[in-house]
Amino acid sequence: MVQIQSVHLGELTVGEEDLITFPKGIPGFEEVTEYVLCDVDGTYSYLQAVNQAELAFIVTDPFVHFPDYEFELSDELINELGITEEKGVAVRCIVTWNSNPARTTINLLAPLVFNTSDSLGRQIVLQNTSYQTKHFLNQPSQDESGGV
């Protein structure tokens, strides 16, 4: 078991199997490579850094909010994360919370991709898309009518 301090969630006890490794970190936080995903409710979770109590990202499954959201994983990413089957993949996007719910945004341009079998993750930046870093959660994405 691993003890984690979280500014948002208090003290957490998680199993080693719950740790997610981002070998290259997350852009802007490259030195932080160990995280744990903590469900807040049925829609949102915290991606909490294991060794930095103050570092946590609110994340959500983008397909819940944007059912037509889509992108392709590069062969490089598939190899890097050791992905062997589609059911072992999870996608989350970082949410920027706002006290006014109508101003809450989601980053569809740079999703977090997880190999759930091996507990590996990486944030990727999509190319050649109209997805942006700040889509309002209560509005459809620009790509809903035509895909990526």
PDB file of C-alpha atoms in Angstrom:
ATOM      1  CA  MET A   1       0.000   0.000   0.000  1.00  0.00           C
ATOM      2  CA  VAL A   2       1.083   3.556  -0.755  1.00  0.00           C
ATOM      3  CA  GLN A   3       0.192   6.622   1.330  1.00  0.00           C
ATOM      4  CA  ILE A   4      -0.502   9.762  -0.715  1.00  0.00           C
ATOM      5  CA  GLN A   5      -1.190  13.266   0.533  1.00  0.00           C
ATOM      6  CA  SER A   6      -3.621  15.316  -1.548  1.00  0.00           C
ATOM      7  CA  VAL A   7      -4.545  18.951  -1.057  1.00  0.00           C
ATOM      8  CA  HIS A   8      -7.969  18.182  -2.553  1.00  0.00           C
ATOM      9  CA  LEU A   9      -8.682  14.705  -1.188  1.00  0.00           C
ATOM     10  CA  GLY A  10      -6.707  14.493   2.054  1.00  0.00           C
ATOM     11  CA  GLU A  11      -4.707  11.374   2.877  1.00  0.00           C
ATOM     12  CA  LEU A  12      -5.175   8.473   0.471  1.00  0.00           C
ATOM     13  CA  THR A  13      -4.132   4.855   0.760  1.00  0.00           C
ATOM     14  CA  VAL A  14      -3.855   3.091  -2.587  1.00  0.00           C
ATOM     15  CA  GLY A  15      -2.462  -0.182  -3.783  1.00  0.00           C
ATOM     16  CA  GLU A  16       0.699  -0.367  -5.871  1.00  0.00           C
ATOM     17  CA  GLU A  17      -1.500  -1.665  -8.712  1.00  0.00           C
ATOM     18  CA  ASP A  18      -3.406   1.664  -8.704  1.00  0.00           C
ATOM     19  CA  LEU A  19      -0.321   3.724  -9.556  1.00  0.00           C
ATOM     20  CA  ILE A  20      -0.134   5.029 -13.113  1.00  0.00           C
ATOM     21  CA  THR A  21       3.258   5.810 -14.597  1.00  0.00           C
ATOM     22  CA  PHE A  22       3.709   8.570 -17.151  1.00  0.00           C
ATOM     23  CA  PRO A  23       7.267   7.745 -18.313  1.00  0.00           C
ATOM     24  CA  LYS A  24       7.687  11.214 -19.856  1.00  0.00           C
ATOM     25  CA  GLY A  25       5.534  13.025 -17.301  1.00  0.00           C
ATOM     26  CA  ILE A  26       2.809  15.401 -18.424  1.00  0.00           C
ATOM     27  CA  PRO A  27       3.838  18.467 -20.475  1.00  0.00           C
ATOM     28  CA  GLY A  28       4.770  21.173 -18.001  1.00  0.00           C
ATOM     29  CA  PHE A  29       5.206  18.559 -15.251  1.00  0.00           C
ATOM     30  CA  GLU A  30       7.779  16.273 -16.876  1.00  0.00           C
ATOM     31  CA  GLU A  31       9.521  15.532 -13.560  1.00  0.00           C
ATOM     32  CA  VAL A  32       6.337  14.036 -12.044  1.00  0.00           C
ATOM     33  CA  THR A  33       5.813  10.517 -13.379  1.00  0.00           C
ATOM     34  CA  GLU A  34       3.637   8.724 -10.799  1.00  0.00           C
ATOM     35  CA  TYR A  35      -0.085   9.433 -10.447  1.00  0.00           C
ATOM     36  CA  VAL A  36      -3.226   7.787  -9.167  1.00  0.00           C
ATOM     37  CA  LEU A  37      -6.737   8.232 -10.584  1.00  0.00           C
ATOM     38  CA  CYS A  38      -9.287   8.972  -7.844  1.00  0.00           C
ATOM     39  CA  ASP A  39     -12.982   8.985  -8.744  1.00  0.00           C
ATOM     40  CA  VAL A  40     -14.900  11.987  -7.437  1.00  0.00           C
ATOM     41  CA  ASP A  41     -18.295  11.008  -8.813  1.00  0.00           C
ATOM     42  CA  GLY A  42     -19.564   9.086 -11.805  1.00  0.00           C
ATOM     43  CA  THR A  43     -18.237  11.720 -14.217  1.00  0.00           C
ATOM     44  CA  TYR A  44     -15.120  13.364 -12.800  1.00  0.00           C
ATOM     45  CA  SER A  45     -11.880  12.111 -11.271  1.00  0.00           C
ATOM     46  CA  TYR A  46      -8.682  13.601  -9.912  1.00  0.00           C
ATOM     47  CA  LEU A  47      -5.408  12.556 -11.498  1.00  0.00           C
ATOM     48  CA  GLN A  48      -3.380  13.031  -8.314  1.00  0.00           C
ATOM     49  CA  ALA A  49       0.417  13.159  -8.286  1.00  0.00           C
ATOM     50  CA  VAL A  50       1.809  10.581  -5.876  1.00  0.00           C
ATOM     51  CA  ASN A  51       4.642  12.729  -4.490  1.00  0.00           C
ATOM     52  CA  GLN A  52       3.178  16.249  -4.792  1.00  0.00           C
ATOM     53  CA  ALA A  53       0.083  16.874  -2.674  1.00  0.00           C
ATOM     54  CA  GLU A  54      -0.729  20.103  -4.508  1.00  0.00           C
ATOM     55  CA  LEU A  55      -0.584  18.619  -8.025  1.00  0.00           C
ATOM     56  CA  ALA A  56      -3.856  17.173  -9.245  1.00  0.00           C
ATOM     57  CA  PHE A  57      -5.808  17.485 -12.462  1.00  0.00           C
ATOM     58  CA  ILE A  58      -9.580  17.202 -12.761  1.00  0.00           C
ATOM     59  CA  VAL A  59     -10.236  14.752 -15.597  1.00  0.00           C
ATOM     60  CA  THR A  60     -13.244  13.223 -17.295  1.00  0.00           C
ATOM     61  CA  ASP A  61     -14.080  10.729 -20.004  1.00  0.00           C
ATOM     62  CA  PRO A  62     -14.469  12.931 -23.096  1.00  0.00           C
ATOM     63  CA  PHE A  63     -16.861  10.478 -24.760  1.00  0.00           C
ATOM     64  CA  VAL A  64     -19.443  11.127 -22.022  1.00  0.00           C
ATOM     65  CA  HIS A  65     -19.612  14.800 -23.031  1.00  0.00           C
ATOM     66  CA  PHE A  66     -18.721  14.504 -26.729  1.00  0.00           C
ATOM     67  CA  PRO A  67     -19.913  11.112 -28.052  1.00  0.00           C
ATOM     68  CA  ASP A  68     -18.453  11.820 -31.508  1.00  0.00           C
ATOM     69  CA  TYR A  69     -14.991  12.707 -30.193  1.00  0.00           C
ATOM     70  CA  GLU A  70     -12.415  10.670 -32.050  1.00  0.00           C
ATOM     71  CA  PHE A  71      -8.755  10.457 -32.933  1.00  0.00           C
ATOM     72  CA  GLU A  72      -6.264   7.817 -33.973  1.00  0.00           C
ATOM     73  CA  LEU A  73      -3.380   6.565 -31.881  1.00  0.00           C
ATOM     74  CA  SER A  74      -0.017   6.655 -33.641  1.00  0.00           C
ATOM     75  CA  ASP A  75       1.999   3.468 -33.985  1.00  0.00           C
ATOM     76  CA  GLU A  76       4.680   5.183 -31.881  1.00  0.00           C
ATOM     77  CA  LEU A  77       2.232   5.737 -29.007  1.00  0.00           C
ATOM     78  CA  ILE A  78       0.825   2.202 -29.271  1.00  0.00           C
ATOM     79  CA  ASN A  79       4.369   0.826 -29.015  1.00  0.00           C
ATOM     80  CA  GLU A  80       5.412   3.247 -26.267  1.00  0.00           C
ATOM     81  CA  LEU A  81       2.455   2.319 -24.063  1.00  0.00           C
ATOM     82  CA  GLY A  82       2.559  -1.364 -25.018  1.00  0.00           C
ATOM     83  CA  ILE A  83      -1.072  -1.344 -26.158  1.00  0.00           C
ATOM     84  CA  THR A  84      -2.093  -4.707 -27.568  1.00  0.00           C
ATOM     85  CA  GLU A  85      -5.884  -4.450 -27.603  1.00  0.00           C
ATOM     86  CA  GLU A  86      -8.470  -1.695 -27.721  1.00  0.00           C
ATOM     87  CA  LYS A  87     -10.232  -2.761 -24.527  1.00  0.00           C
ATOM     88  CA  GLY A  88      -7.038  -2.033 -22.573  1.00  0.00           C
ATOM     89  CA  VAL A  89      -7.145   1.662 -23.510  1.00  0.00           C
ATOM     90  CA  ALA A  90      -8.791   4.489 -21.579  1.00  0.00           C
ATOM     91  CA  VAL A  91      -8.925   8.169 -22.490  1.00  0.00           C
ATOM     92  CA  ARG A  92      -9.395  11.107 -20.150  1.00  0.00           C
ATOM     93  CA  CYS A  93      -9.228  14.839 -20.804  1.00  0.00           C
ATOM     94  CA  ILE A  94      -8.236  17.570 -18.388  1.00  0.00           C
ATOM     95  CA  VAL A  95     -11.037  19.852 -17.219  1.00  0.00           C
ATOM     96  CA  THR A  96     -10.561  23.481 -16.216  1.00  0.00           C
ATOM     97  CA  TRP A  97     -13.152  24.048 -13.520  1.00  0.00           C
ATOM     98  CA  ASN A  98     -14.916  27.379 -13.118  1.00  0.00           C
ATOM     99  CA  SER A  99     -17.201  28.601 -10.342  1.00  0.00           C
ATOM    100  CA  ASN A 100     -19.662  29.372 -13.145  1.00  0.00           C
ATOM    101  CA  PRO A 101     -20.464  25.914 -14.615  1.00  0.00           C
ATOM    102  CA  ALA A 102     -21.127  27.464 -18.036  1.00  0.00           C
ATOM    103  CA  ARG A 103     -17.449  28.524 -18.138  1.00  0.00           C
ATOM    104  CA  THR A 104     -16.009  25.070 -17.326  1.00  0.00           C
ATOM    105  CA  THR A 105     -13.855  23.811 -20.207  1.00  0.00           C
ATOM    106  CA  ILE A 106     -12.278  20.561 -21.369  1.00  0.00           C
ATOM    107  CA  ASN A 107      -9.008  20.103 -23.253  1.00  0.00           C
ATOM    108  CA  LEU A 108      -9.913  17.958 -26.269  1.00  0.00           C
ATOM    109  CA  LEU A 109      -6.679  18.817 -28.090  1.00  0.00           C
ATOM    110  CA  ALA A 110      -4.402  16.996 -25.636  1.00  0.00           C
ATOM    111  CA  PRO A 111      -6.067  13.848 -24.256  1.00  0.00           C
ATOM    112  CA  LEU A 112      -4.503  11.538 -21.685  1.00  0.00           C
ATOM    113  CA  VAL A 113      -4.220   8.006 -23.062  1.00  0.00           C
ATOM    114  CA  PHE A 114      -3.869   5.069 -20.687  1.00  0.00           C
ATOM    115  CA  ASN A 115      -2.835   1.454 -21.101  1.00  0.00           C
ATOM    116  CA  THR A 116      -5.043   0.166 -18.283  1.00  0.00           C
ATOM    117  CA  SER A 117      -3.459  -3.287 -18.304  1.00  0.00           C
ATOM    118  CA  ASP A 118       0.068  -2.017 -17.618  1.00  0.00           C
ATOM    119  CA  SER A 119      -0.849   1.228 -15.776  1.00  0.00           C
ATOM    120  CA  LEU A 120       0.982   3.467 -18.239  1.00  0.00           C
ATOM    121  CA  GLY A 121      -0.156   6.870 -19.469  1.00  0.00           C
ATOM    122  CA  ARG A 122       0.811   9.676 -21.783  1.00  0.00           C
ATOM    123  CA  GLN A 123      -0.657  13.004 -22.750  1.00  0.00           C
ATOM    124  CA  ILE A 124      -0.650  13.468 -26.494  1.00  0.00           C
ATOM    125  CA  VAL A 125      -1.286  16.548 -28.609  1.00  0.00           C
ATOM    126  CA  LEU A 126      -3.521  15.868 -31.591  1.00  0.00           C
ATOM    127  CA  GLN A 127      -2.441  17.168 -34.988  1.00  0.00           C
ATOM    128  CA  ASN A 128      -4.554  18.402 -37.900  1.00  0.00           C
ATOM    129  CA  THR A 129      -7.750  18.823 -35.907  1.00  0.00           C
ATOM    130  CA  SER A 130     -10.095  21.627 -34.927  1.00  0.00           C
ATOM    131  CA  TYR A 131     -10.182  20.398 -31.318  1.00  0.00           C
ATOM    132  CA  GLN A 132      -8.929  23.026 -28.900  1.00  0.00           C
ATOM    133  CA  THR A 133      -7.610  23.230 -25.356  1.00  0.00           C
ATOM    134  CA  LYS A 134     -10.752  24.955 -24.104  1.00  0.00           C
ATOM    135  CA  HIS A 135     -14.067  23.509 -25.287  1.00  0.00           C
ATOM    136  CA  PHE A 136     -17.022  24.453 -23.133  1.00  0.00           C
ATOM    137  CA  LEU A 137     -18.411  21.304 -21.553  1.00  0.00           C
ATOM    138  CA  ASN A 138     -21.985  22.333 -22.248  1.00  0.00           C
ATOM    139  CA  GLN A 139     -21.468  22.930 -25.981  1.00  0.00           C
ATOM    140  CA  PRO A 140     -20.827  20.405 -28.768  1.00  0.00           C
ATOM    141  CA  SER A 141     -17.338  20.221 -30.215  1.00  0.00           C
ATOM    142  CA  GLN A 142     -16.718  21.673 -33.668  1.00  0.00           C
ATOM    143  CA  ASP A 143     -15.836  18.229 -35.006  1.00  0.00           C
ATOM    144  CA  GLU A 144     -19.111  16.522 -34.084  1.00  0.00           C
ATOM    145  CA  SER A 145     -20.492  16.868 -37.580  1.00  0.00           C
ATOM    146  CA  GLY A 146     -17.485  15.507 -39.425  1.00  0.00           C
ATOM    147  CA  GLY A 147     -15.074  13.605 -37.217  1.00  0.00           C
ATOM    148  CA  VAL A 148     -11.389  14.334 -36.854  1.00  0.00           C
TER     149      VAL A 148
END
